[in-house]
mmCIF file of C-alpha atoms in Angstrom:
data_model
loop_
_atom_site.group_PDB
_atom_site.id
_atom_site.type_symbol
_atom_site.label_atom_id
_atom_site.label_comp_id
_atom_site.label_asym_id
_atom_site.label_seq_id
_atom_site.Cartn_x
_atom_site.Cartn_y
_atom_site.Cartn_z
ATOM 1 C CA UNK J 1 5.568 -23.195 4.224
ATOM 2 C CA UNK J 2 3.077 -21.834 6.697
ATOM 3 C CA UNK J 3 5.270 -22.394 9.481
ATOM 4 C CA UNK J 4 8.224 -21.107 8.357
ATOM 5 C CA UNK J 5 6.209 -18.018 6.856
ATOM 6 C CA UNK J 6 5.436 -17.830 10.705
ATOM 7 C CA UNK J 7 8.730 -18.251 12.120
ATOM 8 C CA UNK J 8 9.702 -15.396 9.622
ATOM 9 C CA UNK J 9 7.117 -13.083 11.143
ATOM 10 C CA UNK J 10 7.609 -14.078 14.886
ATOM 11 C CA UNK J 11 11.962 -13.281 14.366
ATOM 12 C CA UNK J 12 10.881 -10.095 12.492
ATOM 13 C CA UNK J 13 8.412 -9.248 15.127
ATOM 14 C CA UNK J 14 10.513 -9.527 18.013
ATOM 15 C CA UNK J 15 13.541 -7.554 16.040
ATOM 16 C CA UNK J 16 10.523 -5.072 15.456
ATOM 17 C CA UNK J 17 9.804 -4.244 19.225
ATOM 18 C CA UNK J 18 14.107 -4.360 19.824
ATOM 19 C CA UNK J 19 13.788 -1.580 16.993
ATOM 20 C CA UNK J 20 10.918 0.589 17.114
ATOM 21 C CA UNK J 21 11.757 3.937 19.103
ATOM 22 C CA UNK J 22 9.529 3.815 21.740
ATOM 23 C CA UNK J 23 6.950 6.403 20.544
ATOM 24 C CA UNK J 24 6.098 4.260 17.490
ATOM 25 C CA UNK J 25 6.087 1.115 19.647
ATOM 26 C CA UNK J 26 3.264 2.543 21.953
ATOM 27 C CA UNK J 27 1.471 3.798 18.556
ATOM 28 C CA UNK J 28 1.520 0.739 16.463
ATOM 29 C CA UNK J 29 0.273 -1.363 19.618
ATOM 30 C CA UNK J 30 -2.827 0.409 20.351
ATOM 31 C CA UNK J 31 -3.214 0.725 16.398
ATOM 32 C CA UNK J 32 -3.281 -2.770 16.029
ATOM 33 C CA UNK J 33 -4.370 -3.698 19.827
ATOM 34 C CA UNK J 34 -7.666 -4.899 18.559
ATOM 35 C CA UNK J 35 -5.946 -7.866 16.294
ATOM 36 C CA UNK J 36 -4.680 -10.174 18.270
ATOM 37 C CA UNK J 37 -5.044 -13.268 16.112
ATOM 38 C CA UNK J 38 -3.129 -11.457 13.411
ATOM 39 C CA UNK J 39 0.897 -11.064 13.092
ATOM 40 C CA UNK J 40 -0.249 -7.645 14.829
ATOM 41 C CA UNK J 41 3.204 -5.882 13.556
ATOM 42 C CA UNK J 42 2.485 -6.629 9.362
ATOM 43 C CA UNK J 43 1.144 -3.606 8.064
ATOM 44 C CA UNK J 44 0.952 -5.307 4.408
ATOM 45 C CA UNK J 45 1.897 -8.422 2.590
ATOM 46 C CA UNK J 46 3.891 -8.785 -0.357
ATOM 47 C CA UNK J 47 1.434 -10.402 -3.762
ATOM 48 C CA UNK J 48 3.297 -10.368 -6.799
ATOM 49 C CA UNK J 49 7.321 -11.071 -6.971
ATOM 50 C CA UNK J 50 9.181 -11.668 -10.392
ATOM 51 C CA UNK J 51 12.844 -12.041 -10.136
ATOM 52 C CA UNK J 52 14.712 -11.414 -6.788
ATOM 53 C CA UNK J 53 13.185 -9.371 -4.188
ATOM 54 C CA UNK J 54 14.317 -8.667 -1.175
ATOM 55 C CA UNK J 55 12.247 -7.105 2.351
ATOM 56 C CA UNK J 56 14.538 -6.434 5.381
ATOM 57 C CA UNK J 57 12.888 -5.795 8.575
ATOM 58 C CA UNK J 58 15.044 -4.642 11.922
ATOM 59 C CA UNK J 59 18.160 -6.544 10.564
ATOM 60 C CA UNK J 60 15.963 -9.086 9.013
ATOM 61 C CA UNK J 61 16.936 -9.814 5.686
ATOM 62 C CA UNK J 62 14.033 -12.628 3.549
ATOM 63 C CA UNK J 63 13.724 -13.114 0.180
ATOM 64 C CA UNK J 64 9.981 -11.632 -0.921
ATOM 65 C CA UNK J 65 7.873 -14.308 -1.623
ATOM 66 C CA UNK J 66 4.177 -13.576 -1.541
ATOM 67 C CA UNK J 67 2.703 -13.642 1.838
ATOM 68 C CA UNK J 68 6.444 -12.027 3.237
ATOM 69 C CA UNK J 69 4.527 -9.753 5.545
ATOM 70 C CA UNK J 70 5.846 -6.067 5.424
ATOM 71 C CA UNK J 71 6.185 -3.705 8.749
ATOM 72 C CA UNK J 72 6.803 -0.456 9.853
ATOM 73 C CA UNK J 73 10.437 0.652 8.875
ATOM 74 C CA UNK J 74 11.149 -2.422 6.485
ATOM 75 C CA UNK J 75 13.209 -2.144 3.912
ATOM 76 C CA UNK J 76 11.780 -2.917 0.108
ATOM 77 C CA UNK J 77 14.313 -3.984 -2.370
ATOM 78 C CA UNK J 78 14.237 -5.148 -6.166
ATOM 79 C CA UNK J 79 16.930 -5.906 -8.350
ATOM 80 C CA UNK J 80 17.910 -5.881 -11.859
ATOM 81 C CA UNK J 81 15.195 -7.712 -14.084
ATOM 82 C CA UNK J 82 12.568 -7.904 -10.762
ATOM 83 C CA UNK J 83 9.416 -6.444 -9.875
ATOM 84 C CA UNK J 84 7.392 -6.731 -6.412
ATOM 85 C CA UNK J 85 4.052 -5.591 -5.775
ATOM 86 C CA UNK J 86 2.690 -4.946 -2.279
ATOM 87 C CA UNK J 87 -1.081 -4.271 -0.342
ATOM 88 C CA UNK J 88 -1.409 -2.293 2.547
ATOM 89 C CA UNK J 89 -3.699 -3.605 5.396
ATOM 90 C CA UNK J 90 -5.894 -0.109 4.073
ATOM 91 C CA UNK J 91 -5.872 -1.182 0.518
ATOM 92 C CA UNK J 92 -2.962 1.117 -0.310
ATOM 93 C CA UNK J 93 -1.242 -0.853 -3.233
ATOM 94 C CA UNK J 94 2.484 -0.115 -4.756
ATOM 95 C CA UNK J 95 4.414 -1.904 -7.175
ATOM 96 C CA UNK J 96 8.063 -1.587 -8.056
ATOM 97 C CA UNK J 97 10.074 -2.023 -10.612
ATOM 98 C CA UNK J 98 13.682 -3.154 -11.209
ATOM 99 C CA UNK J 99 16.400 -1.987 -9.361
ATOM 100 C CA UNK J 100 14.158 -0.131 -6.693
ATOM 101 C CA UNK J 101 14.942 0.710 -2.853
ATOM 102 C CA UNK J 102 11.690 1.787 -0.932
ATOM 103 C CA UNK J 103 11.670 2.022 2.913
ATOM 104 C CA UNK J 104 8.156 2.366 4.825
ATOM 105 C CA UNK J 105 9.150 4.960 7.580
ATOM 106 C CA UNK J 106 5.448 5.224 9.353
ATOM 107 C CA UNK J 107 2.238 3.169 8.456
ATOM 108 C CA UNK J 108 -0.945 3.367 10.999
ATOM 109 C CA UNK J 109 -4.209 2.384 10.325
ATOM 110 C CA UNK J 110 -7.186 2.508 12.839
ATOM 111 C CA UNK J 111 -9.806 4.454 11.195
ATOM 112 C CA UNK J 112 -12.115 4.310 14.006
ATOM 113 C CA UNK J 113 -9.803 6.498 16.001
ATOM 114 C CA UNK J 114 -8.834 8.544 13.227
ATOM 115 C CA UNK J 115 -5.261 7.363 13.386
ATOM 116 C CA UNK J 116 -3.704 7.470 9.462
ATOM 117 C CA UNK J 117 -0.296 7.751 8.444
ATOM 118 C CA UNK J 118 1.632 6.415 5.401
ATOM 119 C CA UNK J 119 5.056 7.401 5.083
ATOM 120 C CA UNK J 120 7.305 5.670 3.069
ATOM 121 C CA UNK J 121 10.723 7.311 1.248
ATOM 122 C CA UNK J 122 11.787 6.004 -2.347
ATOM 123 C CA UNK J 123 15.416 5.804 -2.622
ATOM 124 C CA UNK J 124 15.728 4.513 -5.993
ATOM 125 C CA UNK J 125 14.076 2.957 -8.967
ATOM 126 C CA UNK J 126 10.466 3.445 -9.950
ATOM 127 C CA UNK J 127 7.156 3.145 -8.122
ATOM 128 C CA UNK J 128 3.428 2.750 -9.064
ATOM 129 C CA UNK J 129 1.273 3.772 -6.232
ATOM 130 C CA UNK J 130 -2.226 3.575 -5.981
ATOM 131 C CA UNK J 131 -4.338 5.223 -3.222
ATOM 132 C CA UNK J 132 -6.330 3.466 0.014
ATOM 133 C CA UNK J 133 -8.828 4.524 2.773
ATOM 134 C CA UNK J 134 -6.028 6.454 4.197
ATOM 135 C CA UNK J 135 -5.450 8.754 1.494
ATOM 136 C CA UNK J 136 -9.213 9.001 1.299
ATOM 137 C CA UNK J 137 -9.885 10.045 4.702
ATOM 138 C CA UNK J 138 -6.886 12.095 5.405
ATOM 139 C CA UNK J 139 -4.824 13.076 1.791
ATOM 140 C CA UNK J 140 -2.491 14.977 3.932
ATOM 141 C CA UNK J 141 -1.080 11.565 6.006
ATOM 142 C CA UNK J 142 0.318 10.087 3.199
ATOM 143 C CA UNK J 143 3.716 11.025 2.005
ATOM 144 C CA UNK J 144 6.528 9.802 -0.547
ATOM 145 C CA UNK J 145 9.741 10.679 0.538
ATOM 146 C CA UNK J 146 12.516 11.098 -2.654
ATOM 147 C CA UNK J 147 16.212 12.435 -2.447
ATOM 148 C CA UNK J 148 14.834 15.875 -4.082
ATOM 149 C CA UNK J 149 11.453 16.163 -2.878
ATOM 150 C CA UNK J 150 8.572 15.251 -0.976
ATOM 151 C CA UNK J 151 5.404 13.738 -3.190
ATOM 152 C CA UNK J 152 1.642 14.270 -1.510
ATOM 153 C CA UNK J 153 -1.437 12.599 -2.723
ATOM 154 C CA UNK J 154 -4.986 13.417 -3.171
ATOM 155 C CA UNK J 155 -6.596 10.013 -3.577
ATOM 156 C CA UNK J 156 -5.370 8.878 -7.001
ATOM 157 C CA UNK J 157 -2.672 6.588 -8.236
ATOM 158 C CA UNK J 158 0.778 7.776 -10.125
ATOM 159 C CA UNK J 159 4.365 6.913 -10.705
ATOM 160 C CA UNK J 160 7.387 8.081 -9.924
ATOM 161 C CA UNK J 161 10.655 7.348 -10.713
ATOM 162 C CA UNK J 162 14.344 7.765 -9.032
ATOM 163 C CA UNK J 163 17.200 7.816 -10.851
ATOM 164 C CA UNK J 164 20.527 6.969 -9.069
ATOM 165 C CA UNK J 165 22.453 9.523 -8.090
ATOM 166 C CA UNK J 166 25.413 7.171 -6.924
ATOM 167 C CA UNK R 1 52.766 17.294 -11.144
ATOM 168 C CA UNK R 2 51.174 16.574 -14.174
ATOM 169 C CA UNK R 3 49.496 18.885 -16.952
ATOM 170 C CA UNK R 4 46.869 17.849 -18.949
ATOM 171 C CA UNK R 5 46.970 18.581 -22.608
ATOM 172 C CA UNK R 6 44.198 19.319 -24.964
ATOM 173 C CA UNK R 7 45.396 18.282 -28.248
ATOM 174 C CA UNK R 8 42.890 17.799 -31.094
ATOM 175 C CA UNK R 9 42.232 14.716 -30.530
ATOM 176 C CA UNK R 10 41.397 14.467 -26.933
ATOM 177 C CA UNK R 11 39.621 17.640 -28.076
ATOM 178 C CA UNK R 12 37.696 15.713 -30.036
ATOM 179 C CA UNK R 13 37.085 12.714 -27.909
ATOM 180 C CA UNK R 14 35.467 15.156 -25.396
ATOM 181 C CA UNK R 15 33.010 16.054 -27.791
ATOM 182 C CA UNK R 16 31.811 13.085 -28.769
ATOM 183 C CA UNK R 17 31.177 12.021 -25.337
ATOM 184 C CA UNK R 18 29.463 15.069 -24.074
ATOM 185 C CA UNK R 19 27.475 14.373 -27.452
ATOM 186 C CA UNK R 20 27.145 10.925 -26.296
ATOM 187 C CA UNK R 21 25.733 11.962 -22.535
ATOM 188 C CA UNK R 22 23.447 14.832 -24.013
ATOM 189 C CA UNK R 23 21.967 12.355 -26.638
ATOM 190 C CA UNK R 24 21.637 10.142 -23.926
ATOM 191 C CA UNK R 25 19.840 12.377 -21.632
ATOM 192 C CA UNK R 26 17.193 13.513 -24.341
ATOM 193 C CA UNK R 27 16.298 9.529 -24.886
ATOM 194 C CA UNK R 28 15.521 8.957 -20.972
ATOM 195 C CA UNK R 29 13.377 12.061 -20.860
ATOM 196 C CA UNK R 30 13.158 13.557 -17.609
ATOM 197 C CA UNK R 31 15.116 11.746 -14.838
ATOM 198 C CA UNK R 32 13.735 12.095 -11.494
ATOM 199 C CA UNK R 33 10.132 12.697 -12.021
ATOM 200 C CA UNK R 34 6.331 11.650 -11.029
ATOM 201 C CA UNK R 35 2.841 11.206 -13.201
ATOM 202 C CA UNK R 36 -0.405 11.607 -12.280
ATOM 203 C CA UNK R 37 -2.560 8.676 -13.651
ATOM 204 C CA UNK R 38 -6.321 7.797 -12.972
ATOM 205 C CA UNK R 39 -6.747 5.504 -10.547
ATOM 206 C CA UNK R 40 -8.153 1.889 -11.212
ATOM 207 C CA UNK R 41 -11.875 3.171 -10.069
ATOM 208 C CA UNK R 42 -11.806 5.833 -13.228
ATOM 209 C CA UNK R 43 -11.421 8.875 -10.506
ATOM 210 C CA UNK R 44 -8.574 11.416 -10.960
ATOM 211 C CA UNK R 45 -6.935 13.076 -8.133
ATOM 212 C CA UNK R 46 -4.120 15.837 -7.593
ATOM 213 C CA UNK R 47 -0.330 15.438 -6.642
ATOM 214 C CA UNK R 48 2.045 17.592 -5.042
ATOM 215 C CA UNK R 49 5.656 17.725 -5.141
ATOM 216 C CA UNK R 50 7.245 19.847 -2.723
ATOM 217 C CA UNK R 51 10.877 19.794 -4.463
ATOM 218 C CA UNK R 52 14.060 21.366 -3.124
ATOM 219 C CA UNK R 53 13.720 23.775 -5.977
ATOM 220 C CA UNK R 54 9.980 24.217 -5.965
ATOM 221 C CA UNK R 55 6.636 23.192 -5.634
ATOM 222 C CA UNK R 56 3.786 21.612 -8.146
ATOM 223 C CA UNK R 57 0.815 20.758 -8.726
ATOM 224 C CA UNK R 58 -0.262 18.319 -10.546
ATOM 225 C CA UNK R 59 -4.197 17.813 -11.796
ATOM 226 C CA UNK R 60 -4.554 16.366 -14.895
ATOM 227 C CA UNK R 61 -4.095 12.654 -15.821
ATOM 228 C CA UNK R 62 -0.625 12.018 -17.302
ATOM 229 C CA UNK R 63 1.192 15.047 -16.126
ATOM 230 C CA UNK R 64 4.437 14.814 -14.255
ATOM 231 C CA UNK R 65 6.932 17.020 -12.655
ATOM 232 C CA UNK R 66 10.574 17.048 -11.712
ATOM 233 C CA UNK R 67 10.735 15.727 -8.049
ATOM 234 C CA UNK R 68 12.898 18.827 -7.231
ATOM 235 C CA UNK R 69 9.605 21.316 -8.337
ATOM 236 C CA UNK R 70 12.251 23.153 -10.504
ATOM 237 C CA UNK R 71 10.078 22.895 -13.806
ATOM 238 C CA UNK R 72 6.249 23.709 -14.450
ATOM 239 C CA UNK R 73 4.267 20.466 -15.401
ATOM 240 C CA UNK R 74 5.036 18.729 -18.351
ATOM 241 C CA UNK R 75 2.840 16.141 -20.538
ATOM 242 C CA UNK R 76 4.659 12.249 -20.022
ATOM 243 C CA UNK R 77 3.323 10.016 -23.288
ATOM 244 C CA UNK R 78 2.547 6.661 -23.252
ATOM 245 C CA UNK R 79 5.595 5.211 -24.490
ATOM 246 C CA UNK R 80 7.657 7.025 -21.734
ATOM 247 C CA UNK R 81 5.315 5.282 -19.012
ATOM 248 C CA UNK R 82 6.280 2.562 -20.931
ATOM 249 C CA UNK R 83 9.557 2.848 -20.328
ATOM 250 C CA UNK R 84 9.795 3.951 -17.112
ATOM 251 C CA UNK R 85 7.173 2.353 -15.232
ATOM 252 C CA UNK R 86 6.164 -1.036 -17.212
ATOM 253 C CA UNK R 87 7.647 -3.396 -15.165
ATOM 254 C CA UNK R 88 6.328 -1.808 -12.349
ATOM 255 C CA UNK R 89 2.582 -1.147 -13.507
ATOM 256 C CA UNK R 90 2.614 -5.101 -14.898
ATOM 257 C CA UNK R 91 3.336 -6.098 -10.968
ATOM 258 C CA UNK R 92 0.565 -4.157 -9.647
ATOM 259 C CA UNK R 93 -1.506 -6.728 -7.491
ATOM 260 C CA UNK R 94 -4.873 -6.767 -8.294
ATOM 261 C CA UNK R 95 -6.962 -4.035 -6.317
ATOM 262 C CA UNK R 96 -8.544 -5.380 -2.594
ATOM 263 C CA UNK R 97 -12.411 -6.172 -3.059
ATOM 264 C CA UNK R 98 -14.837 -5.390 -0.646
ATOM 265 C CA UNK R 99 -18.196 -7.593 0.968
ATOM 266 C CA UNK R 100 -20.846 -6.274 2.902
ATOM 267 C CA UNK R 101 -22.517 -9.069 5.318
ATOM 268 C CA UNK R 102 -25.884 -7.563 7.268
ATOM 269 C CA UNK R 103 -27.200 -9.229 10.473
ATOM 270 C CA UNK R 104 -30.405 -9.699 11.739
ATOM 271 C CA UNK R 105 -30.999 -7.511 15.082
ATOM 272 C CA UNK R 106 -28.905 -8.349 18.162
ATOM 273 C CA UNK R 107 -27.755 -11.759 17.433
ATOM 274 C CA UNK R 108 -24.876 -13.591 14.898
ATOM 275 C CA UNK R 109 -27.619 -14.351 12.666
ATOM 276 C CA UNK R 110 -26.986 -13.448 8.522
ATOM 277 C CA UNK R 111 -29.747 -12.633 6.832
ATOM 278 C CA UNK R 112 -30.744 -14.621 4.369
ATOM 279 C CA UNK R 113 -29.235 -12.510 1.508
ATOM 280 C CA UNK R 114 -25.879 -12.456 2.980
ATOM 281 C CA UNK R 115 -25.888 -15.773 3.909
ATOM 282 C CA UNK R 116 -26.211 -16.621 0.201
ATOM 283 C CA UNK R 117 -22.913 -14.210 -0.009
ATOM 284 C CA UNK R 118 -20.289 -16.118 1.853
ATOM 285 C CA UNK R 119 -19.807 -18.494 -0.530
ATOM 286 C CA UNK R 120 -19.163 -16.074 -3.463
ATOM 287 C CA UNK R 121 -16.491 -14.777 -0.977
ATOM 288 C CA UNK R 122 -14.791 -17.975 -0.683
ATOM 289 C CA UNK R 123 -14.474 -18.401 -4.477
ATOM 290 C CA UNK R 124 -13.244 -15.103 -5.015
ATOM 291 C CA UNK R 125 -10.914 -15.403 -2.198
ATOM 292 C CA UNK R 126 -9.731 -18.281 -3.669
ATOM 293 C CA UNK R 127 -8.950 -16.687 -7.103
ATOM 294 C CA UNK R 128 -6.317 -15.027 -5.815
ATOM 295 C CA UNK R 129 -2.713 -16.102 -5.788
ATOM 296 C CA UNK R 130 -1.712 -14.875 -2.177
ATOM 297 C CA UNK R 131 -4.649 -13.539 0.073
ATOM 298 C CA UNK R 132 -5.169 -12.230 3.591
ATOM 299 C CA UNK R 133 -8.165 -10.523 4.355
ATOM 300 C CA UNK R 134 -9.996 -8.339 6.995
ATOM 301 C CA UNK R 135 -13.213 -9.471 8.912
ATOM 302 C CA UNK R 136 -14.327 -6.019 10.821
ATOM 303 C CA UNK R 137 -17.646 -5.756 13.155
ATOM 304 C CA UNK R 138 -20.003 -2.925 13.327
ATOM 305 C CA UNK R 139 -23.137 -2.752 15.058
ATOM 306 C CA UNK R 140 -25.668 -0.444 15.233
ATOM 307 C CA UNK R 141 -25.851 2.361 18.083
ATOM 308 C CA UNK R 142 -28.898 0.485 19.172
ATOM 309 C CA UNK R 143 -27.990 -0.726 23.248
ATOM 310 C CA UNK R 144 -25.159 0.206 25.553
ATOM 311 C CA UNK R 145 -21.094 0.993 23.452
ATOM 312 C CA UNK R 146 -19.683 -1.551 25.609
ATOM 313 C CA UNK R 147 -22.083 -4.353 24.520
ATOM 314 C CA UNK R 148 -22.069 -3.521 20.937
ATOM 315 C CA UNK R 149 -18.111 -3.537 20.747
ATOM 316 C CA UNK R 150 -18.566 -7.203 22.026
ATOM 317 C CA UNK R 151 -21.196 -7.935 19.868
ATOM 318 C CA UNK R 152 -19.709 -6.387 16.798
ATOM 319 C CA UNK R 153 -16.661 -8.708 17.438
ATOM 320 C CA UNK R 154 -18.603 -11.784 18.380
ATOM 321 C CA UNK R 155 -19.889 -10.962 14.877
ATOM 322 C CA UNK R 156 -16.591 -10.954 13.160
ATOM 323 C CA UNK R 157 -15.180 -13.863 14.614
ATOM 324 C CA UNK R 158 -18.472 -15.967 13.471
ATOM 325 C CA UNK R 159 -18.653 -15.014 10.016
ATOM 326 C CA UNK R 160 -14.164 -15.753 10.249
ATOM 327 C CA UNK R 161 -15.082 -19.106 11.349
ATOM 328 C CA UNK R 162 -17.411 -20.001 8.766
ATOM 329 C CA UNK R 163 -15.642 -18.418 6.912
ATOM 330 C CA UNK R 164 -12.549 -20.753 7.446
ATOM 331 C CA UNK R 165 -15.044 -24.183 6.941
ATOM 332 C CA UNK R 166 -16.382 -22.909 3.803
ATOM 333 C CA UNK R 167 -12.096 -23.252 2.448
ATOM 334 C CA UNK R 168 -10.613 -20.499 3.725
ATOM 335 C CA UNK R 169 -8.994 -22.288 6.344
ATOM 336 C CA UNK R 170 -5.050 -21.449 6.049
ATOM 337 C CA UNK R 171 -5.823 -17.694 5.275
ATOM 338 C CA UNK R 172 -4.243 -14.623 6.795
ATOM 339 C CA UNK R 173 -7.437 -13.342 8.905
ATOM 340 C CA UNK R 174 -7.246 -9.698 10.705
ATOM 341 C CA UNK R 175 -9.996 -10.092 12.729
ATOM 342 C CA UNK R 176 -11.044 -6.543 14.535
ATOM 343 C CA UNK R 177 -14.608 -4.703 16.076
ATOM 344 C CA UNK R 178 -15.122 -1.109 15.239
ATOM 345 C CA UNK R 179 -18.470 -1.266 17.599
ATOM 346 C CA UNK R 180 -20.774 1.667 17.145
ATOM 347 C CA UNK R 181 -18.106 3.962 15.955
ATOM 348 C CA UNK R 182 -17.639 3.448 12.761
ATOM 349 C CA UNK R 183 -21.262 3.713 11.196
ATOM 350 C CA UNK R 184 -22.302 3.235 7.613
ATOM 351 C CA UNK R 185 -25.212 5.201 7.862
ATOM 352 C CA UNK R 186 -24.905 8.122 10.439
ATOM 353 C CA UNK R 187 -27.593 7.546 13.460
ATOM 354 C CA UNK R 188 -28.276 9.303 16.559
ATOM 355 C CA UNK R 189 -27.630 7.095 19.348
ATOM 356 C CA UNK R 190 -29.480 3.801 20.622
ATOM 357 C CA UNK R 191 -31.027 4.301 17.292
ATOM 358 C CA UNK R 192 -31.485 0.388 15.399
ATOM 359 C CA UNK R 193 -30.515 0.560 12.018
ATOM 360 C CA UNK R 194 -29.965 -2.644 9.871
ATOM 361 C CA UNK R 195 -27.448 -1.450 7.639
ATOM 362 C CA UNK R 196 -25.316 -0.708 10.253
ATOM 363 C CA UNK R 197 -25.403 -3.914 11.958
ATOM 364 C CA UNK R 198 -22.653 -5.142 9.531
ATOM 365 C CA UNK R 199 -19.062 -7.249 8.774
ATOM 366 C CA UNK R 200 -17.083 -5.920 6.236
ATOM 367 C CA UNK R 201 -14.841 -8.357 4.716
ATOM 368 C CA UNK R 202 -11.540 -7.184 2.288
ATOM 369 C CA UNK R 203 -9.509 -9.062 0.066
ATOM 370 C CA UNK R 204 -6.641 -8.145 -0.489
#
């Protein structure tokens, strides 16, 4: 389990650095330049799964199982009948219902160099998002991105929901 | 070419479905929308949506707007949160817990208070159904930047170690030293304060 769990990140990893533009590359290293006995790219793991779940990462498609580790630009799906609940490395946590499509465009997290940024864009589906340190040092770095607007948060949780315009 | 012909019945038929969609519409409540809820802790903050149609703000606990902005703030009851958001509030993980572990000065000694600590740690590390957790060093601004970044990691890495014979062995560690810069208590510098001399540990 643990090995292929590690396989899983080391593919995903590798696709990750193919991937990244080369601005977020050099950003997400020195973010996470101080972890070196961690997967240094997972910026959260997945916790809670009911039903079928799915996280694709640079290409990467694996069936959410907690402990899939989630990165920068992966892709969060649910579908009909399944929920998956996620925790950011700064405690961020955000659940989804069925049916849901949520990617996470930026994520960095080094508080002692002031570096915070969530981003994340919710396609579909609903969401239920509860804050972490970086909405509490810096409200303004954390965004939800939805097809008609843009959500901000001042340290607090809510929900939101998507419905499909397809 | 073809024409289309309203007769009465087609007529009809159209109004019964545009019934159908209306009545429809009224029983989802609003389609694309967020709610402001308390967080976990008990503190309420604020959200904004910045909509293609408008902008609001939202400050009181279960209010929610359009996510185009288009409409002022409406209340959202219980039974629509329900609706809309059960399955995801019932897969919420449960919120990351924090430790505090002090050192005595300039060494990787706990003191004795802490020490008692790790093993609470362990067992509510072990409660959970997936963890990985966080072992971050701090030091005090007591000595040269350089030396307490070192130190401050020296001291994360011990307390992951023990950490890992005490059962926590196959867990997800992010092991990291903040040094002097990240202070708990604000000091001037070279300034020896115990509070400060510190690994934080998060489960997540």
């Amino acid at each position: 389990m643990r090995h292929h769990q590690q396989n899983i990140l080391r593919v995903l990893a590798v696709g990750m650095l193919v991937a990244m533009g080369a601005a977020q590359s050099a950003s997400a290293q020195s973010a996470t330049a101080a972890t070196p006995q961690t997967p240094s790219t997972a910026v959260g793991y997945v916790k809670t799964v009911t039903g079928e779940a799915w996280v694709t990462t640079a290409g990467q498609r694996a069936k959410a199982v907690p402990g899939t580790a989630i990165q920068i630009g992966s892709q969060l799906k649910t579908l009909a009948d399944a929920s998956l609940g996620i925790t950011f490395k700064d405690n961020t946590v955000m659940a989804f219902g069925p049916d849901t499509e949520l990617t996470v465009d930026q994520y960095l997290y080094a508080p002692a160099q002031g570096q915070l940024q969530l981003g994340a864009s919710l396609l579909k589906g609903s969401l239920n998002y509860v804050s972490g340190v970086i909405a509490k040092l810096k409200p303004e770095a954390v965004t939800v991105k939805t097809p008609t607007g843009i959500i901000g948060v001042r340290g607090t949780q809510f929900v939101a929901k998507v419905e499909d315009v397809q | 070419m073809s024409r289309v012909h309203t007769t009465p019945w087609s007529a009809l038929r159209l109004a019964v479905v545009a019934a159908g969609i209306s009545l429809l519409a009224a029983c989802a409540g609003p389609q694309s929308y967020v709610a402001l809820l308390p967080s976990p802790d008990g503190s309420l903050g604020k959200v904004v949506v910045q909509g293609q149609r408008g902008e609001q703000l939202l400050t009181r606990a279960q209010q929610g707007a359009l996510l185009d902005g288009s409409k002022p703030p409406f209340d959202v009851s219980n039974e629509q949160l329900q609706r809309d958001f059960g399955a995801a509030m019932r897969a919420r993980p449960i919120m990351p817990e924090q430790f505090l572990l002090y050192f005595e000065t300039g060494g990787l000694e706990l003191t004795a208070d802490s020490k008692a600590l790790l093993q609470r740690i362990v067992e509510r590390a072990l409660a959970r159904t997936s963890v990985d957790m966080s072992v971050i060093g701090h030091s005090d601004t007591q000595g040269a930047a350089d030396a307490n970044e070192a130190l401050a990691l020296q001291r994360a890495t011990a307390i992951a170690e023990q950490l890992r014979g005490l059962g926590l062995g196959n867990t997800v560690m992010a092991i990291e030293s903040h040094g002097e810069r990240n202070l708990l208590v604000p000091t001037p510098d070279d300034t020896p304060e115990p509070r400060n001399r510190r690994v934080e540990i998060t489960l997540r």
